[in-house]
XYZ file of C-alpha atoms in Angstrom:
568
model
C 122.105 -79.153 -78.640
C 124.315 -75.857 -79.059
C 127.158 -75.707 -80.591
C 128.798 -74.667 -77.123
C 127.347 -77.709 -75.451
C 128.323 -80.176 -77.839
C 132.063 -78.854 -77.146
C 131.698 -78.908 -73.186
C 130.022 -82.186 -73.768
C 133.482 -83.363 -75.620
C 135.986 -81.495 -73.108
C 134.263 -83.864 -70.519
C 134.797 -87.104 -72.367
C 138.167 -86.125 -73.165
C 138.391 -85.976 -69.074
C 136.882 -89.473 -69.056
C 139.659 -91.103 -71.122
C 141.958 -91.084 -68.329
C 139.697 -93.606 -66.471
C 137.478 -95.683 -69.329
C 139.098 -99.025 -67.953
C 136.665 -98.494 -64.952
C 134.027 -96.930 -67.301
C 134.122 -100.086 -69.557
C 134.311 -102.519 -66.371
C 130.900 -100.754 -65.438
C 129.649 -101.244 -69.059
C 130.720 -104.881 -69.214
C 129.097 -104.907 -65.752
C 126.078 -103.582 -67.362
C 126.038 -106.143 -70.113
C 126.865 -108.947 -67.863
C 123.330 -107.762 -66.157
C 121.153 -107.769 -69.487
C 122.362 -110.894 -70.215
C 121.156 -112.748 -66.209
C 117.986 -110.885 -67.014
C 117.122 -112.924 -70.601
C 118.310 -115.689 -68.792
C 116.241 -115.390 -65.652
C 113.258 -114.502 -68.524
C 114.008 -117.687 -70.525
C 114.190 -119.754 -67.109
C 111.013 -118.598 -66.057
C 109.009 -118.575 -69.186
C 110.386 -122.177 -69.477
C 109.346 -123.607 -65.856
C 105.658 -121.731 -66.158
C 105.522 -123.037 -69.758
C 106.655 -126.561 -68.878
C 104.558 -126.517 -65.728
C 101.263 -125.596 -67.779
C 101.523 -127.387 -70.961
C 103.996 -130.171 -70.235
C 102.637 -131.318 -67.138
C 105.777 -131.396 -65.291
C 106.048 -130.910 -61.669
C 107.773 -128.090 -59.984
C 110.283 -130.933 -58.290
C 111.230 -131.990 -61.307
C 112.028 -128.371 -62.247
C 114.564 -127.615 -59.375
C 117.439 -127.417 -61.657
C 116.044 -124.336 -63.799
C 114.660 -122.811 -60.434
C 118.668 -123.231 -59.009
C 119.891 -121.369 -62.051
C 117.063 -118.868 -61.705
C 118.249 -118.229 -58.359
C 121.901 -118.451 -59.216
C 120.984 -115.660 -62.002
C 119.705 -113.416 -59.515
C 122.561 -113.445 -57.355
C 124.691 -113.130 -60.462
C 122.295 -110.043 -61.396
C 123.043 -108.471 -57.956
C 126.884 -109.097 -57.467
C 127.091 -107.388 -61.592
C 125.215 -104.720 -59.814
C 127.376 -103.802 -57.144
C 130.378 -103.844 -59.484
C 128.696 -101.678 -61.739
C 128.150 -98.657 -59.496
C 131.387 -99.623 -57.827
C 133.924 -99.178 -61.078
C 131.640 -96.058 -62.085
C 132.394 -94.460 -58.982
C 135.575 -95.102 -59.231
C 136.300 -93.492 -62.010
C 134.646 -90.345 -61.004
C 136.299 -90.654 -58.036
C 139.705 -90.338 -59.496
C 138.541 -87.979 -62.656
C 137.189 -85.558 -59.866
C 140.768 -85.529 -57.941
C 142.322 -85.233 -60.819
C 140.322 -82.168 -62.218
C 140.321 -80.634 -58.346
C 144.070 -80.676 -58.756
C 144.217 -79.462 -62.071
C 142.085 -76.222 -60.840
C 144.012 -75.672 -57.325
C 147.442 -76.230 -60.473
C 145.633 -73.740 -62.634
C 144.772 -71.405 -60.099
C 148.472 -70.889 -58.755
C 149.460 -70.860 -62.457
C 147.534 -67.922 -62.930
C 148.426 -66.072 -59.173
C 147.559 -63.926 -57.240
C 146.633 -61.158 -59.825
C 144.201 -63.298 -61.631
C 142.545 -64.333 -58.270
C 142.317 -61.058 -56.295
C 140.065 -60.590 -59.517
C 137.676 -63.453 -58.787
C 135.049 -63.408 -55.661
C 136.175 -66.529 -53.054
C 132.774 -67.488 -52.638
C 132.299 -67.836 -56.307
C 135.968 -69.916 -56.837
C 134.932 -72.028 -53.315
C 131.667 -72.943 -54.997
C 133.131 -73.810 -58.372
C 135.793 -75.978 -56.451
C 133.927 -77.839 -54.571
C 129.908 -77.675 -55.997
C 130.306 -77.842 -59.716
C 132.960 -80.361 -59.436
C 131.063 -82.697 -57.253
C 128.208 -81.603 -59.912
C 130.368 -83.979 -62.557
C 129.976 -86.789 -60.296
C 126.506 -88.495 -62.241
C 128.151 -87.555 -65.689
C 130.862 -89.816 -64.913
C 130.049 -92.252 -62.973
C 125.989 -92.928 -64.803
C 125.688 -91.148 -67.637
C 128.874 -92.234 -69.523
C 128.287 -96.047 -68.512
C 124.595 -95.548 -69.299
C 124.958 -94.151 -72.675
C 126.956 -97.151 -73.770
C 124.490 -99.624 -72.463
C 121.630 -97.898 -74.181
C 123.162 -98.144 -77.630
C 124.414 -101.782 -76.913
C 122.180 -103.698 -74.432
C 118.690 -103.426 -76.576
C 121.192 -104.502 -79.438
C 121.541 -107.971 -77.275
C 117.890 -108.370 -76.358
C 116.632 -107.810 -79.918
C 119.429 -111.079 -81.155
C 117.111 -112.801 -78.466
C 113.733 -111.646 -79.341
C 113.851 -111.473 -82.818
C 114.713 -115.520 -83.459
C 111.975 -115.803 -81.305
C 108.929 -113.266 -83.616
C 110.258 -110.730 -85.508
C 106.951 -108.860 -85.219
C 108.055 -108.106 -81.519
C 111.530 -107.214 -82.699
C 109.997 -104.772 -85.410
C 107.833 -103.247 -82.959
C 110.934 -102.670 -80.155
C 113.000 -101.361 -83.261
C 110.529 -99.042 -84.220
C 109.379 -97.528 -80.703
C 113.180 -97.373 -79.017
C 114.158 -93.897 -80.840
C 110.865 -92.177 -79.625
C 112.655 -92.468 -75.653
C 115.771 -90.671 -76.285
C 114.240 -87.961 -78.412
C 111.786 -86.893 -76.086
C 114.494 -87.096 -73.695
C 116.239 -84.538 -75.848
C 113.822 -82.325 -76.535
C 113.413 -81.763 -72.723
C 116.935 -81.702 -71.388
C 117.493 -78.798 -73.660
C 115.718 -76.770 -70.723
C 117.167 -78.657 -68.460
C 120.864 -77.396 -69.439
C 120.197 -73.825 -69.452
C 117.739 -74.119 -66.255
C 121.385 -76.000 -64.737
C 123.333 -72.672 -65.910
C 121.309 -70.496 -64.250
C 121.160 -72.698 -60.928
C 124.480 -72.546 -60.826
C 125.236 -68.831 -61.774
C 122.821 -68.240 -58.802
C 125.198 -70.725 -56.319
C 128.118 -69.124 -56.941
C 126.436 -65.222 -56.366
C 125.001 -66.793 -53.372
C 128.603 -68.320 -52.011
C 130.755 -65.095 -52.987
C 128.032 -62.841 -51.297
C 127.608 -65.006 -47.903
C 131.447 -65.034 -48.009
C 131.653 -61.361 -47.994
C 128.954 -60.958 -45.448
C 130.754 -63.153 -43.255
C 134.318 -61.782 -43.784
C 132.539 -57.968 -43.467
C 130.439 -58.554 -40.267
C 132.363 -56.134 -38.136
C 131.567 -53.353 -40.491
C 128.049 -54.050 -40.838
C 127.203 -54.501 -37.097
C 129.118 -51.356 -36.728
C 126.983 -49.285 -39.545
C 123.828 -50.914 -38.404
C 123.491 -52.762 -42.320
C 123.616 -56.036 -40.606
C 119.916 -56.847 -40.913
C 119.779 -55.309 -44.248
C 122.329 -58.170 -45.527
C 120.508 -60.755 -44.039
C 117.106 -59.482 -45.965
C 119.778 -59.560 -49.211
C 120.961 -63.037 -48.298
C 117.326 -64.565 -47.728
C 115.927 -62.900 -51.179
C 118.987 -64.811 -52.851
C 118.176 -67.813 -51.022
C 114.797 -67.907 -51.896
C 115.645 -67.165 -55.754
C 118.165 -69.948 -55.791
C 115.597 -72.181 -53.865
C 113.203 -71.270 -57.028
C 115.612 -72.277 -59.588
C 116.474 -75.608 -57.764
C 113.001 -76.617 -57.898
C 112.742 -75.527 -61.558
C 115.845 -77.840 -62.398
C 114.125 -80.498 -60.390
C 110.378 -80.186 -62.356
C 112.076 -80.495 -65.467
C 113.905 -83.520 -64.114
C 110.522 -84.730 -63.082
C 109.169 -83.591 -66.111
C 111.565 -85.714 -68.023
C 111.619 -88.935 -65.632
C 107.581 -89.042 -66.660
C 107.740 -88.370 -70.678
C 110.220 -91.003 -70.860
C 107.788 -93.601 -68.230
C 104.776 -92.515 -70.850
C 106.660 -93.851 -74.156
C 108.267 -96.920 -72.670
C 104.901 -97.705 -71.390
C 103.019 -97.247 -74.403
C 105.432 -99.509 -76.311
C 104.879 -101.855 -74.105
C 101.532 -101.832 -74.006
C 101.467 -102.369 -77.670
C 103.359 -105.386 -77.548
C 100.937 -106.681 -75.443
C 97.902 -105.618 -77.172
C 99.905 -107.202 -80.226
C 100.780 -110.536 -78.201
C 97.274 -110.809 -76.938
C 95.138 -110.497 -80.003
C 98.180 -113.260 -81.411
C 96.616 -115.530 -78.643
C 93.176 -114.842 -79.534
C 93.668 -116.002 -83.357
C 92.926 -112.209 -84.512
C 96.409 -111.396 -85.525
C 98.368 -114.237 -87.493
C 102.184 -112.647 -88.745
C 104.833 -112.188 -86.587
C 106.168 -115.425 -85.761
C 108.864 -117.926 -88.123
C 107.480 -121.623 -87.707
C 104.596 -121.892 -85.239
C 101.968 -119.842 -83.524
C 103.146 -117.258 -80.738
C 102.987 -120.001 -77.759
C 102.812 -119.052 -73.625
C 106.715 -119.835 -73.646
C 107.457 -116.716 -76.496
C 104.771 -114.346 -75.350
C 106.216 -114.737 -71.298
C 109.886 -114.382 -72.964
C 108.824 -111.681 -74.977
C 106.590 -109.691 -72.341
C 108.836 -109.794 -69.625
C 112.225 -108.847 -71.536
C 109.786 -105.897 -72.896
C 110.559 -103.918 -70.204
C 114.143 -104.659 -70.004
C 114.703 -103.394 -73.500
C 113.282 -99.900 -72.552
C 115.230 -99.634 -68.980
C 118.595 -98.817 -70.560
C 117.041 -95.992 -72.351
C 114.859 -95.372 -69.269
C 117.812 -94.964 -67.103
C 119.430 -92.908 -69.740
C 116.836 -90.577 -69.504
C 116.888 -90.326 -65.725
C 121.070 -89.506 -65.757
C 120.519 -87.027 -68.735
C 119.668 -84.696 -66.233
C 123.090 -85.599 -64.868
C 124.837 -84.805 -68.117
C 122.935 -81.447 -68.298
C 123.918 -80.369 -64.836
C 127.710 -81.608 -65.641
C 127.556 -79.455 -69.148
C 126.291 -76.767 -67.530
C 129.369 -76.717 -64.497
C 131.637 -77.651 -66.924
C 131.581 -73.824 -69.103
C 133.047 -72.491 -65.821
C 136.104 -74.767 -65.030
C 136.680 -75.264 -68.299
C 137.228 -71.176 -68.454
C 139.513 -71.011 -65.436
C 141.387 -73.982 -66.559
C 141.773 -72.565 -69.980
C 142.461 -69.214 -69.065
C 145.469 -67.341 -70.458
C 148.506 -66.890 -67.482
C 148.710 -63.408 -66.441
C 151.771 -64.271 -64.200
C 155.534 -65.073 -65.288
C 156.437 -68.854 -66.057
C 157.056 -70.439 -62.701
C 160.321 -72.339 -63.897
C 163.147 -70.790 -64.817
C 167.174 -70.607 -64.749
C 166.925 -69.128 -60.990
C 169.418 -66.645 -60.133
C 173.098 -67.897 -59.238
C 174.948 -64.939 -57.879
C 173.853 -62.694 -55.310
C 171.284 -59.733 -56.182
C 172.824 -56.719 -56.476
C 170.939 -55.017 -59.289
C 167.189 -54.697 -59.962
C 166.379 -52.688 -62.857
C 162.634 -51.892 -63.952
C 163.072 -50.466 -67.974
C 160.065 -49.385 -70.332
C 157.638 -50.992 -67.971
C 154.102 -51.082 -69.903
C 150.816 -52.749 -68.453
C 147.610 -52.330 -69.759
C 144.797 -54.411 -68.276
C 142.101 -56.102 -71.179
C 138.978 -53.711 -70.020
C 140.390 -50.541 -69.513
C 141.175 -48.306 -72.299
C 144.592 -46.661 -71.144
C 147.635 -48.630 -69.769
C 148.194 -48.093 -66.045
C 151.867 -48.309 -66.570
C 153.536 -46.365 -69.621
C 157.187 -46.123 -69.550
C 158.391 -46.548 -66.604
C 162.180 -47.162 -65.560
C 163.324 -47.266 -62.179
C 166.272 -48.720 -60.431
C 167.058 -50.423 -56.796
C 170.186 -50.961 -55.613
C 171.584 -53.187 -52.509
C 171.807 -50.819 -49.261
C 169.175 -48.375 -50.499
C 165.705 -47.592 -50.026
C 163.189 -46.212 -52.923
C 160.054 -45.118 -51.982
C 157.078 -44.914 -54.813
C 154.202 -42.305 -53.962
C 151.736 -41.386 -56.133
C 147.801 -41.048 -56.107
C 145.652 -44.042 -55.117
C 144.583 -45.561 -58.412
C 148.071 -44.728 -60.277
C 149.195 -47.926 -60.285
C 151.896 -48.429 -57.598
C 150.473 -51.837 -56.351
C 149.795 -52.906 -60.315
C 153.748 -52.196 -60.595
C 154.361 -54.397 -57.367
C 152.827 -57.416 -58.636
C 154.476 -57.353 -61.896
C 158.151 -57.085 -59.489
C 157.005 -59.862 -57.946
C 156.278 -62.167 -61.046
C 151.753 -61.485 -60.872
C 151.865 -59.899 -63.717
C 153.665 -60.312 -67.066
C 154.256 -56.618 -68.746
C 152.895 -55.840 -72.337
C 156.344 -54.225 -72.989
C 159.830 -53.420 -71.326
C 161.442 -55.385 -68.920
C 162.562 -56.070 -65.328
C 166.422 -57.000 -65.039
C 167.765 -58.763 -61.905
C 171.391 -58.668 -62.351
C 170.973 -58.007 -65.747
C 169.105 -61.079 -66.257
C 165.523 -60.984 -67.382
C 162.752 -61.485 -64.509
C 160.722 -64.207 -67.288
C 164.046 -66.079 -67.287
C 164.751 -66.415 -63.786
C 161.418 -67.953 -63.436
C 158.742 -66.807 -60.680
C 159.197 -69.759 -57.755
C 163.453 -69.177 -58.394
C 162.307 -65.352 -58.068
C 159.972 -65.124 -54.964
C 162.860 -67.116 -53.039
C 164.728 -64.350 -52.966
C 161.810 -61.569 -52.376
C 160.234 -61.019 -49.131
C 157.259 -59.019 -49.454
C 155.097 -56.605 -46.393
C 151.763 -56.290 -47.782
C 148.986 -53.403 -45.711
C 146.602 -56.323 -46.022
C 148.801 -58.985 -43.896
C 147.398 -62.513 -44.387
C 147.134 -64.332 -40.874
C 145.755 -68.145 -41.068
C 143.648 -69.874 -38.526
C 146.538 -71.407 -36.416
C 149.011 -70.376 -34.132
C 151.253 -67.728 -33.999
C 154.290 -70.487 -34.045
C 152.735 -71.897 -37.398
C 151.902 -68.282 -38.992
C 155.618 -67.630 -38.246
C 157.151 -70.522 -40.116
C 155.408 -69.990 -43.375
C 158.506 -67.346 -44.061
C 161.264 -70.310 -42.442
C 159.745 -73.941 -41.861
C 162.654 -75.308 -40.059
C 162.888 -72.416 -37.841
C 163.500 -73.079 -34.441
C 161.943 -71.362 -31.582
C 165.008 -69.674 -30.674
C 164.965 -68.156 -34.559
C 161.651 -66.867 -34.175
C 161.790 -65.019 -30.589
C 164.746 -63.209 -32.401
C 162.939 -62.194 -35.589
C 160.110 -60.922 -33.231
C 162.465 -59.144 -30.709
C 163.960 -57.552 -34.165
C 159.891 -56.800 -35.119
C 159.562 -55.061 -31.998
C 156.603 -57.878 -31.749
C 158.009 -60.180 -29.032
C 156.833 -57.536 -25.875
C 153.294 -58.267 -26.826
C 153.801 -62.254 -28.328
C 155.476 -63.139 -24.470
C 152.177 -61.651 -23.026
C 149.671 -63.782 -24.529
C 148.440 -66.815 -22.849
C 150.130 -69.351 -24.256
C 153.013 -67.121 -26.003
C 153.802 -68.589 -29.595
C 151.189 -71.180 -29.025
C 148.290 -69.099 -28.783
C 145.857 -69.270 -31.602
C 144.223 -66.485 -33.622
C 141.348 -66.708 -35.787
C 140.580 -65.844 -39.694
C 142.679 -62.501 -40.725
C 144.391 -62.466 -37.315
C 141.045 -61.861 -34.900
C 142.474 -61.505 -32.272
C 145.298 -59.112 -32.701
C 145.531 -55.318 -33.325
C 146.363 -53.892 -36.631
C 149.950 -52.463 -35.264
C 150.276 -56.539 -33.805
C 149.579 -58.088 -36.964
C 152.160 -56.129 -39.177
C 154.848 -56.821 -36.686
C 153.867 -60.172 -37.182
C 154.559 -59.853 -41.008
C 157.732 -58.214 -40.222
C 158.661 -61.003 -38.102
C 158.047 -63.484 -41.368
C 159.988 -61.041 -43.346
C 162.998 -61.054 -40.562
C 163.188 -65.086 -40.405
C 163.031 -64.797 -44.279
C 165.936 -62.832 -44.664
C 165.777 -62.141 -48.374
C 167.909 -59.955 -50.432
C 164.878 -58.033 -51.928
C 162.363 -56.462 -49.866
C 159.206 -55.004 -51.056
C 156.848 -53.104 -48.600
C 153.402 -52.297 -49.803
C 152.071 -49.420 -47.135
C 153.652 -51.278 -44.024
C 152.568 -48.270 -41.998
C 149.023 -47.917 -43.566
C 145.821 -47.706 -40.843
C 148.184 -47.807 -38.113
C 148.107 -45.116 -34.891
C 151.163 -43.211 -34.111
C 152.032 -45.654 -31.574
C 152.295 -48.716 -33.874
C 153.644 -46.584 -36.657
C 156.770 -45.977 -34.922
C 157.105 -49.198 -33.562
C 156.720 -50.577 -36.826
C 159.130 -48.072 -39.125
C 162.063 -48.806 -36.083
C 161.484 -52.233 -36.960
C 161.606 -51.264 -41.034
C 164.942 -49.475 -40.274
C 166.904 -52.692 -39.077
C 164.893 -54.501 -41.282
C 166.194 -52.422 -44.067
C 169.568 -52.337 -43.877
C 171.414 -53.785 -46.721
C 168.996 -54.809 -48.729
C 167.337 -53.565 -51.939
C 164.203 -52.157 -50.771
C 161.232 -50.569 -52.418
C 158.479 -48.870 -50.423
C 154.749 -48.222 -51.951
C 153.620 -45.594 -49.437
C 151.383 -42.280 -48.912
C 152.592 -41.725 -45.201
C 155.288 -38.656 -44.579
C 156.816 -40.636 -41.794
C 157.651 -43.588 -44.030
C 159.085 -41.533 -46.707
C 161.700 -39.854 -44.647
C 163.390 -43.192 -43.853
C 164.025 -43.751 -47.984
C 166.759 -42.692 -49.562
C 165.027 -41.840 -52.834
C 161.369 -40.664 -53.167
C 159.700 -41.439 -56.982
C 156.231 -40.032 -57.721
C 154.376 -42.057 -59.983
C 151.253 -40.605 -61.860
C 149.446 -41.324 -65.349
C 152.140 -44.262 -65.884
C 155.429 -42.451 -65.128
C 157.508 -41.671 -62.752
C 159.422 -38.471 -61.801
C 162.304 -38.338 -59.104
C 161.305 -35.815 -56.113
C 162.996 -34.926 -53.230
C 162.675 -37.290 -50.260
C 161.599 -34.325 -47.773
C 159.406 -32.998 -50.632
């Protein structure tokens, strides 16, 4: 085992710790089952023994055969609590680390995701977590039994002929190590099964979201020739993971056969008066060779079963490199708690700014200073690529910059914390974000408590009621993933509307006119003009039309920015 794997393998435990009661229940479960089973074996080799050789009738037996039975149920009932407390804990270790990703993730925000593929973060939430599922609720259980149940069955067998005991002593280690030897393909095969999900999920989930495009450039049926090549090449490595699984279940079946079989070649040439060692007192007798042969088996299943979840520990190592990663990553976003901001914003000052992201070899932000003020507008231009929406998302607490600072009131944006922050920032992105819903619920994202009355006046203000009272069913009507539906022009009035009911002090517009017609353009920038007024706005924009309404213009290029003329 690696190195790496041994630490994955130790990050996991460390995530089992905060349910062993339930992993010990199903271990003492465990036990509790070995234990029926050298009963039921002692019962049995003791009625067929006394049956045989003592001449006793099976009536006069019925109190063994009662226990026997009573052992079996015993058996069963250990057996249902055993898979019962192991599920359990995975259960609640798999909430736990779901939550802990979903926490991670909006620790991280929106900078560090918009640089991840959703089909590739869907898959590792929901596949590669469920993958931990038989490392937690098997393997861990398993792995205790295997080390202490054979322990048990030897204190039985051994007062019994220690020949038996030497030979089970001497053949358990060959089971695990062969188990070993080919689970070490197993983990990497699991790696690259998984690697291959997630490219499979993030590129369905862009075919999907990109449909419209395709079917309108004709590269539909290309995409689906794409899609069915990655299909069949993740099809190929699932059955690779599963021959190796196969491959292992049958190894491990060969050796605990052949030690079996050579305590019974052993036990039957002890009969036959060829072999004479093994035993303490007497003879090997029907009574110890039936004990013996059938808890032979028994001391082999715990390593048997072992075997068969090691492929589950493999496949949990193996998903575990990835959330570990994302759950270990280092925050690119502010602290989300801080002192908040007490009196009302009046100042916003940008000083120094530097950003430099880790692959690229010159910052995207240099020294940059810039100032907003309540009342005014700013517009940033600048080339696409300059790093105008970089500088947005370290205003609105996505980013953390290398060096400078961003003063609200004179306060320091890491201070005021980035949940205190965004309360007072409402923010118009060219990409607006509509949710499967309806309009009514889309709306009160920006104002929960909103009443309807509130929202017909933040769309009258949005210019976006005209259309809204002409749907169907008005604020009840429902529109589909991204706002299917709805025109372009529709959907940013929408996000003006959000931005109206928010009423914020800070306003920050990210190409509100971009990919709009003329029409929806000027509805839209009369809307940005009331919208405007008397708050501290800056504008990322390349459109003339939007510029004229600011009151300053900066051009930002190579890192810095320059005042120009607003007409300019």
């Amino acid at each position: 085992m690696s190195t790496d794997d041994r630490a994955l393998q130790r990050w996991l435990k460390q995530w089992a710790r905060s349910e062993k009661r339930w992993t010990w229940i199903s271990v003492g479960a465990g036990i509790g089952i070995g234990l029926m089973l050298i009963l039921q074996a002692h019962l049995l080799a003791s009625v067929v023994n006394e049956t045989l050789f003592a001449d006793r009738l099976l009536d006069e037996q019925w109190p063994a055969l009662w226990l026997l039975l009573a052992a079996l149920l015993g058996r069963a009932a250990l057996g249902v609590l055993r898979e019962w407390a192991g599920q359990n804990s995975s259960i609640a270790i798999r909430r736990q680390l779901r939550g802990d990703l979903l926490h991670a993730l909006s620790r991280l925000g929106p900078a560090y995701s918009s640089g991840q593929r959703s089909g590739a973060l869907g898959s590792e939430l929901l596949e590669q977590v469920e993958a931990l599922d038989g490392f937690f609720s098997r393997y861990l259980p398993q792995m205790a039994l295997a080390a202490m149940l054979p322990l048990v069955i030897l204190a039985f067998v051994f007062p019994v002929n220690w020949a038996a005991g030497l030979i089970f002593l001497l053949t358990a280690p060959l089971v695990p190590v062969f188990m070993a030897l080919v689970g070490t393909r197993a983990a990497e095969a699991n790696r690259r099964n998984f690697s291959a999900l997630s490219r499979l999920s993030a590129h369905f989930l862009d075919v999907v979201q990109g449909i419209v495009t395709l079917k309108l450039f004709d590269r539909s049926r290309d995409q689906a020739d794409i899609i069915e090549r990655e299909a069949e090449e993740f099809r190929q490595r699932t059955m690779q993971v599963l021959r190796l699984a196969f491959l292992s279940s049958a190894v491990l079946e060969f050796f605990a056969s052949i030690s079996i079989a050579v305590v019974a070649v052993y036990l039957g040439f002890s009969f036959l008066g060829h072999l004479d060692f093994g035993y303490w007192d007497t003879p090997v007798n029907l009574y110890q060779g039936l004990l013996i042969l059938l808890l032979a088996p028994e001391f082999y299943q715990p390593l048997r079963e072992l075997g068969t979840h090691y492929h589950s520990k493999q496949e949990a190592v193996a998903a575990a490199e990835r959330l570990r990663s994302v759950l270990e990553a280092d925050p690119v976003a502010l602290p989300a708690e801080g002192a908040g901001v007490s009196a009302p914003i009046r100042e916003l000052t940008i000083e120094r700014a530097r950003l430099q992201y880790p692959q690229q070899p010159e910052p995207v932000l240099r020294n940059v200073t810039l100032q907003l003020s309540q009342g005014r507008m700013v517009a940033l231009v600048g080339p696409s690529g300059a790093g105008k929406s970089s500088l947005l998302q370290v205003m609105l607490g996505f980013r953390a910059l290398d060096a400078g600072k961003i003063l609200v009131n004179g306060m320091p944006l890491e201070q005021i914390g980035q949940s205190n922050w965004l309360r007072h920032v409402a923010w118009v992105s060219q990409h607006t974000s509509l949710f499967p819903g309806t309009l009514r619920e889309n709306l009160l994202l920006a104002d929960p408590g909103a009443a309807d009355h509130v929202l017909y006046v933040a769309l009258e203000q949005a210019n976006a009621l005209e259309f809204v009272q002409r749907l169907p069913k008005g604020l009840d009507t429902r529109v589909g993933e991204q706002g299917v539906g709805l025109s372009g022009g529709q959907i940013q009035r929408l996000a003006l509307a959000r931005a109206f009911l928010k009423d914020a002090p800070v306003l920050l517009l990210d190409e509100p006119t971009a990919n709009l017609d003329r029409d929806s353009e000027t509805k839209v920038l009369e809307s940005l003009r009331r919208l405007c007024r008397g708050r501290m706005v800056l504008m990322l924009t390349h459109r003339r039309q939007s510029m004229l309404q600011a009151d300053e213009v900066w051009y930002l290029d190579q890192g810095e920015v320059k005042l120009r003329e607003a007409d300019g």
